[in-house]
């Protein structure tokens, strides 16, 4: 049998990939499993977006290869969006690169800048893909601690104690997943100063700006941001287009050009219809965001009740697509998630999949209809 590559020795199958097979098996046994773990929007994309996709299918060039950099209208739409929503000016020809989902950008950026043995600062807790991609390119993942006491923000005094030799990239993610914590401009100023001091590329992963957050912010808004930082963003959560796979990376032209060296060797451009739909999404006004957030607010109120039933504590001031909750003392994340799955037929996310600092926490998604969330609440408050 052909042996797998050494780069996979430190990379495990993604938690949800494995766990969802178990959930599927239980459903096949007749178990009425409710999944409130996954952040895959269940709401529909805007009607104008779907119409633009449908119209594009009939265009003469719809089924040809497309530009590696995306059609001009899409890059222009991204620039207009960043200017209107974040007050960030971007050059559509040099500072914007559309992606087939921002997740692929994590790989492209890592391949573009990391050599074997380079170090990468990874948030703990944080999105697991940062660490797994770092391992895939055979760089060294260095966890930096986030905790509730510091509002899930980096502690620069502690970071300065680390051996930062050969650190090339620092992953940050605000609004933060899984906790929902936000960074202020002052927090970003500290990040930028830290990056300049140690010659580190900051990558802010920013797909949750508009979900239950009043003041969306980009690290590129902050003075000096473009000198040391780039930003990933996505239409997946903002416009309910997760399956469309539309994202972007924006920032300094030389960095974007380097990422394009990788991307142009890995795909042959995004389907034209998807790009045309994305262009329409960027034209939507604030009424769209408010209508979505009203739905999410109502769902969140039920999730709060679910966590009350589990005797958890949580921060009602935090937005985002998830609710992050602290378990009572003496209960582990794995114990409660397995108990809920096997005794209540409810699948919820253990905090530990995001790192050791997720121990003692669980996370629920707002991508679930109110009727289903109420069924979860009923299962938890009704004796078997």
XYZ file of C-alpha atoms in Angstrom:
384
model
C 0.000 0.000 0.000
C 1.259 3.492 -0.860
C 2.212 5.377 2.293
C 0.613 8.754 2.963
C 2.760 11.881 2.987
C 4.708 12.795 6.102
C 2.898 16.146 6.200
C -0.251 14.333 7.309
C 1.389 12.858 10.404
C 0.381 15.858 12.544
C -2.939 16.547 10.822
C -6.148 14.910 11.967
C -9.418 14.727 10.099
C -11.506 17.826 10.794
C -13.677 17.270 13.878
C -16.975 17.989 12.161
C -16.100 15.758 9.217
C -15.693 12.827 11.602
C -18.452 13.674 14.070
C -21.078 14.256 11.405
C -20.563 10.679 10.201
C -21.430 9.541 13.717
C -24.488 11.795 13.750
C -25.547 10.399 10.355
C -25.159 6.855 11.654
C -27.356 7.628 14.654
C -29.996 9.133 12.378
C -29.883 6.020 10.227
C -30.678 4.060 13.392
C -33.795 6.204 13.754
C -32.480 8.658 16.334
C -34.093 12.133 15.949
C -30.801 14.029 16.178
C -30.976 17.841 16.146
C -27.771 19.539 15.068
C -27.133 22.940 16.670
C -23.378 22.701 16.250
C -22.600 23.787 12.698
C -22.348 27.385 11.473
C -23.797 26.764 8.022
C -26.455 29.438 7.343
C -29.872 27.917 6.756
C -31.363 31.165 5.454
C -31.597 31.955 1.745
C -29.274 34.278 -0.167
C -30.843 37.534 -1.391
C -33.274 37.044 -4.280
C -31.290 39.466 -6.465
C -28.205 37.306 -6.004
C -29.979 34.148 -7.138
C -31.476 35.999 -10.108
C -28.046 37.264 -11.153
C -26.701 33.709 -11.072
C -29.582 32.462 -13.186
C -29.175 35.266 -15.718
C -25.439 34.677 -16.003
C -25.896 31.054 -17.065
C -27.199 32.286 -20.433
C -24.239 34.563 -21.142
C -22.027 33.496 -24.079
C -18.890 33.261 -21.941
C -20.530 31.791 -18.839
C -19.000 28.356 -19.156
C -15.474 29.344 -20.103
C -12.462 29.617 -17.834
C -12.506 32.842 -15.855
C -9.751 35.162 -14.670
C -7.648 34.008 -11.732
C -8.256 37.460 -10.236
C -12.012 37.506 -10.751
C -14.036 39.697 -13.081
C -13.479 43.464 -12.720
C -17.042 44.004 -11.474
C -16.443 41.645 -8.555
C -13.197 43.313 -7.524
C -14.882 46.697 -7.853
C -17.771 45.440 -5.705
C -15.346 44.291 -3.016
C -13.648 47.705 -3.054
C -16.958 49.544 -2.794
C -18.043 47.269 0.050
C -14.833 47.882 1.990
C -15.074 51.630 1.450
C -18.725 51.860 2.480
C -18.697 49.422 5.385
C -15.167 49.796 6.788
C -13.917 53.105 5.321
C -10.991 51.247 3.761
C -9.776 52.307 0.319
C -8.467 49.501 -1.895
C -7.057 49.370 -5.401
C -9.251 46.913 -7.299
C -6.387 45.877 -9.591
C -3.668 45.229 -7.021
C -5.067 44.996 -3.478
C -7.997 42.592 -3.922
C -7.988 38.876 -4.695
C -11.300 36.960 -4.831
C -11.140 33.444 -3.414
C -13.238 30.312 -3.664
C -14.164 30.737 -0.024
C -11.872 32.333 2.534
C -10.918 28.885 3.854
C -8.856 28.266 0.726
C -7.155 31.581 1.435
C -5.738 30.127 4.649
C -3.940 27.512 2.587
C -2.863 29.942 -0.149
C -1.408 32.416 2.364
C 0.403 29.670 4.236
C 1.878 28.195 1.062
C 2.904 31.632 -0.148
C 4.867 32.658 2.926
C 5.790 29.664 5.077
C 8.804 27.428 4.701
C 9.341 24.207 6.594
C 10.211 25.072 10.187
C 8.848 28.625 10.128
C 6.697 29.496 13.130
C 3.085 30.628 13.180
C 1.134 32.154 16.067
C -2.239 30.404 16.415
C -5.067 31.599 18.731
C -6.160 29.203 21.488
C -9.132 28.891 21.282
C -9.459 29.483 17.562
C -10.519 28.104 14.216
C -8.846 24.656 13.930
C -7.917 25.136 10.264
C -5.182 27.647 11.158
C -3.229 24.946 12.962
C -3.991 22.119 10.547
C -2.901 24.125 7.503
C 0.244 25.216 9.362
C 1.017 21.547 9.944
C 0.251 20.647 6.327
C 2.895 23.071 5.073
C 5.263 21.702 7.747
C 5.599 24.950 9.655
C 5.485 25.048 13.456
C 2.268 26.092 15.187
C 2.778 28.162 18.354
C -0.402 28.626 20.367
C -1.037 31.940 22.050
C -3.550 32.038 24.877
C -6.898 33.786 24.778
C -9.141 33.679 27.819
C -12.312 35.117 29.246
C -10.460 37.358 31.713
C -8.877 39.297 28.840
C -12.047 39.267 26.735
C -10.436 36.693 24.405
C -7.854 39.227 23.188
C -4.075 38.682 22.887
C -1.955 39.338 25.963
C 1.068 41.120 24.515
C 3.071 40.955 27.747
C 2.848 37.167 27.578
C 3.530 37.101 23.842
C 6.716 39.100 24.329
C 8.004 36.338 26.615
C 7.790 33.820 23.763
C 10.698 33.023 21.489
C 9.451 34.887 18.424
C 12.432 33.973 16.264
C 11.259 32.767 12.841
C 7.612 33.692 13.509
C 6.284 34.800 10.111
C 2.491 34.807 10.467
C 0.059 35.541 13.285
C -3.542 34.469 12.791
C -6.192 36.648 14.401
C -9.945 36.392 13.989
C -12.152 39.282 15.103
C -15.051 39.109 15.587
C -13.715 35.960 17.169
C -14.828 32.440 16.464
C -15.811 30.603 18.625
C -16.344 33.174 21.411
C -17.805 36.128 19.494
C -15.414 38.611 21.145
C -14.621 41.785 19.199
C -11.438 43.808 18.862
C -11.422 47.592 19.037
C -9.287 49.914 16.931
C -7.040 50.285 19.967
C -6.618 46.508 20.128
C -5.715 46.463 16.449
C -3.205 49.283 17.009
C -1.465 47.070 19.561
C -1.440 44.164 17.095
C 0.034 46.341 14.370
C 2.754 47.679 16.675
C 3.594 44.124 17.757
C 3.774 42.965 14.143
C 6.035 45.838 13.119
C 8.358 45.214 16.050
C 8.810 41.546 15.212
C 8.363 41.632 11.407
C 5.276 39.398 11.467
C 2.457 39.248 8.927
C -0.919 39.623 10.673
C -3.833 37.863 8.978
C -7.236 38.904 10.307
C -9.978 36.437 9.399
C -13.116 38.591 9.343
C -16.256 36.762 8.129
C -18.571 37.640 11.058
C -18.567 41.471 11.019
C -22.213 41.972 10.197
C -23.933 39.329 12.306
C -25.293 40.912 15.481
C -22.499 43.493 15.547
C -23.361 47.198 15.442
C -19.992 48.543 14.341
C -18.179 46.340 11.801
C -14.437 46.913 11.825
C -11.479 45.938 9.657
C -7.868 45.847 10.808
C -7.048 47.766 7.615
C -8.977 50.765 8.983
C -6.237 51.327 11.516
C -3.220 53.451 10.641
C -0.338 51.263 9.533
C -2.584 48.253 9.043
C -1.756 47.728 5.380
C 1.961 47.719 6.202
C 1.801 44.512 8.240
C -1.700 43.049 7.890
C -3.991 41.477 5.344
C -7.601 40.469 5.806
C -9.726 37.533 4.771
C -13.445 38.047 4.345
C -16.343 36.028 3.017
C -19.896 36.147 1.695
C -20.700 32.807 3.352
C -22.169 34.124 6.593
C -22.982 37.716 5.640
C -25.161 36.820 2.665
C -26.064 33.163 3.380
C -23.846 31.996 0.504
C -21.713 29.366 2.271
C -22.079 26.778 -0.493
C -21.248 29.297 -3.212
C -17.654 29.528 -1.933
C -16.955 33.227 -2.389
C -14.330 34.947 -0.302
C -11.535 37.459 -0.665
C -8.183 38.499 0.668
C -7.351 42.193 0.688
C -4.289 44.222 1.601
C -0.878 45.323 0.363
C -0.332 44.829 -3.370
C 2.952 42.956 -3.036
C 1.417 40.473 -0.581
C -1.643 39.943 -2.771
C 0.634 39.361 -5.786
C 2.543 36.702 -3.847
C -0.682 34.912 -2.848
C -1.787 34.989 -6.491
C 1.369 33.060 -7.407
C -0.035 30.165 -5.392
C -3.696 30.550 -6.289
C -3.097 30.767 -10.039
C -1.476 27.331 -9.897
C -4.336 25.753 -7.956
C -7.547 26.716 -9.779
C -8.767 28.105 -13.086
C -11.075 30.862 -11.924
C -14.485 31.053 -10.265
C -17.667 30.218 -12.227
C -18.989 33.415 -13.817
C -22.502 33.002 -12.443
C -21.224 32.869 -8.888
C -19.185 36.008 -9.474
C -22.195 37.825 -10.918
C -24.244 36.828 -7.896
C -21.548 38.114 -5.549
C -21.546 41.439 -7.386
C -25.258 41.819 -6.615
C -24.731 40.910 -2.963
C -22.303 43.782 -2.512
C -24.976 46.214 -3.742
C -27.400 45.475 -0.885
C -28.139 48.210 1.642
C -28.290 47.992 5.421
C -31.903 46.775 5.368
C -30.543 43.351 4.396
C -28.290 43.125 7.433
C -31.016 44.307 9.799
C -33.524 41.758 8.474
C -31.015 38.956 8.992
C -30.055 40.159 12.437
C -33.665 40.314 13.571
C -33.945 36.598 12.802
C -30.688 35.871 14.601
C -31.708 37.929 17.647
C -34.876 35.876 18.039
C -32.953 32.628 17.682
C -30.288 33.770 20.129
C -32.908 34.438 22.781
C -33.915 30.776 22.610
C -30.293 29.603 22.679
C -29.803 31.647 25.846
C -32.710 29.712 27.381
C -31.099 26.443 26.268
C -27.902 27.402 28.064
C -29.881 28.522 31.103
C -31.389 25.033 31.203
C -27.835 23.631 31.221
C -26.826 26.018 34.049
C -24.255 27.693 31.810
C -23.092 31.294 31.896
C -22.597 33.474 28.810
C -22.118 37.090 27.753
C -25.266 38.714 26.389
C -23.295 41.665 24.995
C -21.439 39.506 22.473
C -22.738 39.073 18.919
C -21.869 36.676 16.140
C -23.314 33.550 14.583
C -22.781 31.462 17.723
C -23.294 31.584 21.464
C -20.292 30.569 23.561
C -21.148 29.370 27.049
C -19.230 28.362 30.147
C -20.220 25.105 31.803
C -20.718 24.679 35.556
C -17.616 23.630 37.481
C -16.870 19.924 37.344
C -18.448 19.264 33.936
C -16.217 18.794 30.899
C -17.050 19.848 27.365
C -16.866 16.266 26.076
C -19.045 14.886 28.861
C -21.898 17.299 28.243
C -21.783 17.039 24.448
C -21.832 13.240 24.549
C -24.585 13.258 27.180
C -26.719 15.574 25.061
C -26.083 13.529 21.928
C -26.846 10.124 23.427
C -29.597 10.978 25.918
C -31.284 14.033 24.359
C -30.467 13.507 20.674
C -28.925 16.985 20.494
C -25.553 17.617 18.826
C -23.674 20.639 20.187
C -20.045 21.708 19.858
C -17.494 21.063 22.625
C -15.193 24.012 23.216
C -12.123 21.799 23.200
C -12.160 21.366 19.416
C -10.967 24.989 19.262
C -8.015 24.394 21.582
C -7.202 23.619 25.202
C -8.547 26.993 26.351
C -11.963 25.880 25.137
C -12.124 23.353 27.958
C -15.180 23.953 30.091
C -17.120 25.665 27.290
C -19.647 24.673 24.655
C -20.875 26.469 21.541
C -24.265 26.560 19.826
C -25.054 27.829 16.337
C -27.787 30.295 15.376
C -28.187 28.584 11.985
C -31.235 26.703 13.241
C -34.928 27.585 12.937
C -36.771 28.803 16.032
C -39.103 25.811 16.019
C -36.121 23.461 16.104
C -34.381 25.428 18.851
C -37.599 25.321 20.865
C -37.664 21.546 20.406
C -34.131 21.397 21.844
C -35.245 23.529 24.788
C -38.225 21.250 25.323
C -36.014 18.161 25.352
C -33.758 19.717 27.952
C -36.545 20.880 30.253
C -38.799 17.842 29.988
C -38.060 14.700 31.976
C -37.724 11.534 29.926
